Amino acid sequence: MTDEKGIQRLNVVKAEFRKLLDFHEKSFAEIDTKARYWLTLTLPSFVALMGYMFKQGTTMSLPLLVANSALAACLFVSTILFSSVLVSRRVESGVLIPASRQIGDLAWYLETDENWAELHHDQAAEMLRSIANNETQNNFKAAQMRRGEVSLLRGAPTAICLAGGSALLYTTTCPSWLATVATGIGTSGPTTGSVAATGIAIGVGTAAAFILADHFSTKC
């Protein structure tokens, strides 16, 4: 494709590629902004909740301890997912540049019409490579963002209800068991640890269940 007409056609194709690269750049920025917004909510909430549980654990009832543990687990999962959005690779520009960053390396493309046409071909190839990379990264960012939102907006409320409700039902049906178990953190030893672990397991399990359900529902 060394004739002028072929180069013009290739430029039209490159213009379409540029639109897609611009779309990916805008999408990256929107997803990153959304992830930062959610992180300003989940991370401080997780830290505050852990501090509250540590300080007020000695007076915390069993249902509240389990529910708070489940909520903390969901907040932790969502925080990890939102933060993973920001640590992924950045969008690529699709611009072909010399590896040495020296203008002299461009001289070969300027020597003949065939070399000039080769430059346009290489530019299109670089844009296609960048598009493929950006699509992969964009899909990863979008998937992690959705998983974080699902674990936070669906998993957290459900985990609180399951954990707190189950603990409340257990305390109602087994009052004799409660008479031998302290409910405060730091006074019940391994028992409190096992109760908190139960809440964490409920939180993580609920978040994972919603994430898997959402994954398969979006694949259909």
Short mmCIF file of N, CA and C in Angstrom, two decimals, residues 109-187:
data_model
loop_
_atom_site.label_atom_id
_atom_site.label_comp_id
_atom_site.label_asym_id
_atom_site.label_seq_id
_atom_site.Cartn_x
_atom_site.Cartn_y
_atom_site.Cartn_z
N TYR A 109 12.07 6.61 7.55
CA TYR A 109 10.71 6.74 7.04
C TYR A 109 10.57 7.88 6.04
N LEU A 110 11.48 8.84 6.09
CA LEU A 110 11.37 10.02 5.24
C LEU A 110 12.13 9.89 3.93
N GLU A 111 12.83 8.80 3.75
CA GLU A 111 13.70 8.67 2.59
C GLU A 111 12.93 8.44 1.30
N THR A 112 11.95 7.54 1.29
CA THR A 112 11.22 7.19 0.07
C THR A 112 9.72 7.14 0.35
N ASP A 113 8.95 7.12 -0.72
CA ASP A 113 7.49 7.01 -0.58
C ASP A 113 7.11 5.67 0.03
N GLU A 114 7.86 4.62 -0.32
CA GLU A 114 7.57 3.31 0.25
C GLU A 114 7.79 3.31 1.76
N ASN A 115 8.86 3.94 2.19
CA ASN A 115 9.12 4.02 3.63
C ASN A 115 8.08 4.88 4.34
N TRP A 116 7.64 5.93 3.68
CA TRP A 116 6.60 6.79 4.25
C TRP A 116 5.29 6.01 4.40
N ALA A 117 4.97 5.20 3.41
CA ALA A 117 3.78 4.36 3.51
C ALA A 117 3.94 3.33 4.62
N GLU A 118 5.16 2.83 4.79
CA GLU A 118 5.43 1.88 5.87
C GLU A 118 5.20 2.52 7.24
N LEU A 119 5.51 3.81 7.35
CA LEU A 119 5.26 4.53 8.60
C LEU A 119 3.77 4.52 8.94
N HIS A 120 2.93 4.80 7.95
CA HIS A 120 1.49 4.78 8.19
C HIS A 120 1.01 3.39 8.58
N HIS A 121 1.58 2.39 7.95
CA HIS A 121 1.22 1.01 8.29
C HIS A 121 1.63 0.68 9.72
N ASP A 122 2.84 1.08 10.11
CA ASP A 122 3.32 0.82 11.47
C ASP A 122 2.50 1.59 12.51
N GLN A 123 2.09 2.80 12.15
CA GLN A 123 1.26 3.58 13.06
C GLN A 123 -0.08 2.88 13.31
N ALA A 124 -0.68 2.37 12.24
CA ALA A 124 -1.94 1.66 12.40
C ALA A 124 -1.76 0.40 13.24
N ALA A 125 -0.64 -0.30 13.03
CA ALA A 125 -0.38 -1.51 13.82
C ALA A 125 -0.19 -1.17 15.30
N GLU A 126 0.50 -0.07 15.59
CA GLU A 126 0.69 0.35 16.98
C GLU A 126 -0.64 0.74 17.63
N MET A 127 -1.49 1.40 16.87
CA MET A 127 -2.80 1.77 17.40
C MET A 127 -3.64 0.54 17.71
N LEU A 128 -3.58 -0.46 16.83
CA LEU A 128 -4.32 -1.70 17.08
C LEU A 128 -3.79 -2.42 18.32
N ARG A 129 -2.48 -2.42 18.48
CA ARG A 129 -1.90 -3.05 19.67
C ARG A 129 -2.34 -2.33 20.94
N SER A 130 -2.35 -1.01 20.90
CA SER A 130 -2.78 -0.23 22.06
C SER A 130 -4.26 -0.44 22.34
N ILE A 131 -5.06 -0.54 21.29
CA ILE A 131 -6.49 -0.77 21.47
C ILE A 131 -6.73 -2.10 22.16
N ALA A 132 -6.00 -3.14 21.73
CA ALA A 132 -6.16 -4.45 22.36
C ALA A 132 -5.79 -4.40 23.83
N ASN A 133 -4.68 -3.73 24.15
CA ASN A 133 -4.27 -3.59 25.55
C ASN A 133 -5.30 -2.79 26.35
N ASN A 134 -5.77 -1.69 25.78
CA ASN A 134 -6.72 -0.85 26.50
C ASN A 134 -8.05 -1.56 26.73
N GLU A 135 -8.47 -2.36 25.77
CA GLU A 135 -9.71 -3.12 25.95
C GLU A 135 -9.57 -4.10 27.11
N THR A 136 -8.42 -4.77 27.18
CA THR A 136 -8.19 -5.71 28.27
C THR A 136 -8.20 -5.00 29.62
N GLN A 137 -7.48 -3.88 29.70
CA GLN A 137 -7.42 -3.14 30.96
C GLN A 137 -8.76 -2.52 31.31
N ASN A 138 -9.48 -2.04 30.31
CA ASN A 138 -10.79 -1.43 30.56
C ASN A 138 -11.78 -2.47 31.08
N ASN A 139 -11.74 -3.66 30.49
CA ASN A 139 -12.61 -4.73 30.96
C ASN A 139 -12.27 -5.14 32.39
N PHE A 140 -10.97 -5.18 32.70
CA PHE A 140 -10.55 -5.51 34.06
C PHE A 140 -11.03 -4.45 35.05
N LYS A 141 -10.82 -3.19 34.71
CA LYS A 141 -11.24 -2.11 35.60
C LYS A 141 -12.75 -2.15 35.82
N ALA A 142 -13.51 -2.30 34.73
CA ALA A 142 -14.96 -2.32 34.85
C ALA A 142 -15.44 -3.50 35.68
N ALA A 143 -14.80 -4.66 35.48
CA ALA A 143 -15.20 -5.86 36.24
C ALA A 143 -14.91 -5.69 37.72
N GLN A 144 -13.72 -5.18 38.06
CA GLN A 144 -13.38 -4.97 39.46
C GLN A 144 -14.27 -3.92 40.11
N MET A 145 -14.60 -2.89 39.36
CA MET A 145 -15.50 -1.86 39.88
C MET A 145 -16.87 -2.45 40.18
N ARG A 146 -17.39 -3.23 39.26
CA ARG A 146 -18.71 -3.83 39.48
C ARG A 146 -18.69 -4.80 40.66
N ARG A 147 -17.63 -5.59 40.78
CA ARG A 147 -17.53 -6.52 41.90
C ARG A 147 -17.47 -5.77 43.23
N GLY A 148 -16.74 -4.66 43.25
CA GLY A 148 -16.68 -3.87 44.47
C GLY A 148 -18.03 -3.30 44.84
N GLU A 149 -18.76 -2.82 43.84
CA GLU A 149 -20.09 -2.26 44.12
C GLU A 149 -21.07 -3.35 44.56
N VAL A 150 -20.96 -4.51 43.94
CA VAL A 150 -21.85 -5.61 44.33
C VAL A 150 -21.58 -6.04 45.77
N SER A 151 -20.31 -6.18 46.12
CA SER A 151 -19.97 -6.60 47.49
C SER A 151 -20.38 -5.56 48.51
N LEU A 152 -20.35 -4.29 48.13
CA LEU A 152 -20.71 -3.22 49.06
C LEU A 152 -22.21 -3.00 49.14
N LEU A 153 -22.86 -2.84 48.00
CA LEU A 153 -24.27 -2.45 47.98
C LEU A 153 -25.22 -3.63 48.16
N ARG A 154 -24.80 -4.81 47.79
CA ARG A 154 -25.65 -5.99 47.97
C ARG A 154 -25.13 -6.90 49.09
N GLY A 155 -23.83 -7.14 49.06
CA GLY A 155 -23.27 -8.06 50.04
C GLY A 155 -23.34 -7.55 51.46
N ALA A 156 -22.97 -6.27 51.68
CA ALA A 156 -22.92 -5.74 53.04
C ALA A 156 -24.28 -5.75 53.74
N PRO A 157 -25.34 -5.20 53.13
CA PRO A 157 -26.64 -5.25 53.82
C PRO A 157 -27.13 -6.67 54.09
N THR A 158 -26.93 -7.54 53.10
CA THR A 158 -27.37 -8.92 53.28
C THR A 158 -26.58 -9.62 54.37
N ALA A 159 -25.26 -9.39 54.40
CA ALA A 159 -24.43 -10.01 55.43
C ALA A 159 -24.81 -9.54 56.82
N ILE A 160 -25.12 -8.25 56.96
CA ILE A 160 -25.54 -7.73 58.26
C ILE A 160 -26.81 -8.42 58.73
N CYS A 161 -27.76 -8.54 57.82
CA CYS A 161 -29.03 -9.18 58.18
C CYS A 161 -28.83 -10.66 58.52
N LEU A 162 -28.04 -11.35 57.71
CA LEU A 162 -27.81 -12.77 57.97
C LEU A 162 -27.05 -12.99 59.27
N ALA A 163 -25.97 -12.23 59.46
CA ALA A 163 -25.15 -12.42 60.65
C ALA A 163 -25.89 -12.00 61.91
N GLY A 164 -26.44 -10.79 61.89
CA GLY A 164 -27.15 -10.30 63.07
C GLY A 164 -28.39 -11.11 63.37
N GLY A 165 -29.14 -11.45 62.32
CA GLY A 165 -30.36 -12.24 62.52
C GLY A 165 -30.07 -13.63 63.04
N SER A 166 -29.03 -14.26 62.49
CA SER A 166 -28.68 -15.60 62.95
C SER A 166 -28.22 -15.59 64.41
N ALA A 167 -27.40 -14.59 64.75
CA ALA A 167 -26.93 -14.49 66.14
C ALA A 167 -28.07 -14.20 67.10
N LEU A 168 -28.97 -13.33 66.68
CA LEU A 168 -30.11 -13.00 67.53
C LEU A 168 -31.01 -14.22 67.72
N LEU A 169 -31.23 -14.96 66.66
CA LEU A 169 -32.03 -16.18 66.77
C LEU A 169 -31.35 -17.19 67.68
N TYR A 170 -30.03 -17.29 67.58
CA TYR A 170 -29.30 -18.24 68.41
C TYR A 170 -29.38 -17.85 69.88
N THR A 171 -29.25 -16.57 70.17
CA THR A 171 -29.33 -16.13 71.57
C THR A 171 -30.73 -16.32 72.13
N THR A 172 -31.72 -16.24 71.26
CA THR A 172 -33.10 -16.42 71.72
C THR A 172 -33.41 -17.88 72.01
N THR A 173 -32.89 -18.75 71.18
CA THR A 173 -33.21 -20.18 71.33
C THR A 173 -32.27 -20.90 72.29
N CYS A 174 -31.11 -20.29 72.59
CA CYS A 174 -30.13 -20.94 73.47
C CYS A 174 -29.71 -20.02 74.61
N PRO A 175 -30.61 -19.60 75.47
CA PRO A 175 -30.23 -18.70 76.56
C PRO A 175 -29.26 -19.32 77.55
N SER A 176 -29.33 -20.63 77.74
CA SER A 176 -28.42 -21.28 78.68
C SER A 176 -26.98 -21.20 78.20
N TRP A 177 -26.79 -21.21 76.90
CA TRP A 177 -25.44 -21.10 76.34
C TRP A 177 -24.85 -19.73 76.63
N LEU A 178 -25.70 -18.71 76.55
CA LEU A 178 -25.22 -17.35 76.78
C LEU A 178 -24.78 -17.14 78.22
N ALA A 179 -25.34 -17.90 79.12
CA ALA A 179 -25.00 -17.71 80.53
C ALA A 179 -23.55 -18.07 80.81
N THR A 180 -22.96 -18.85 79.95
CA THR A 180 -21.58 -19.29 80.19
C THR A 180 -20.58 -18.61 79.26
N VAL A 181 -21.05 -17.70 78.43
CA VAL A 181 -20.17 -17.06 77.45
C VAL A 181 -20.24 -15.55 77.61
N ALA A 182 -19.09 -14.92 77.80
CA ALA A 182 -19.05 -13.46 77.84
C ALA A 182 -19.16 -12.92 76.43
N THR A 183 -19.79 -11.76 76.28
CA THR A 183 -20.04 -11.22 74.95
C THR A 183 -19.08 -10.13 74.56
N GLY A 184 -18.23 -9.68 75.43
CA GLY A 184 -17.34 -8.58 75.10
C GLY A 184 -16.02 -9.06 74.55
N ILE A 185 -15.46 -8.26 73.66
CA ILE A 185 -14.14 -8.57 73.13
C ILE A 185 -13.12 -8.38 74.23
N GLY A 186 -12.27 -9.33 74.37
CA GLY A 186 -11.23 -9.25 75.39
C GLY A 186 -11.60 -9.94 76.68
N THR A 187 -12.85 -10.33 76.85
CA THR A 187 -13.25 -11.01 78.08
C THR A 187 -13.64 -12.45 77.84
#
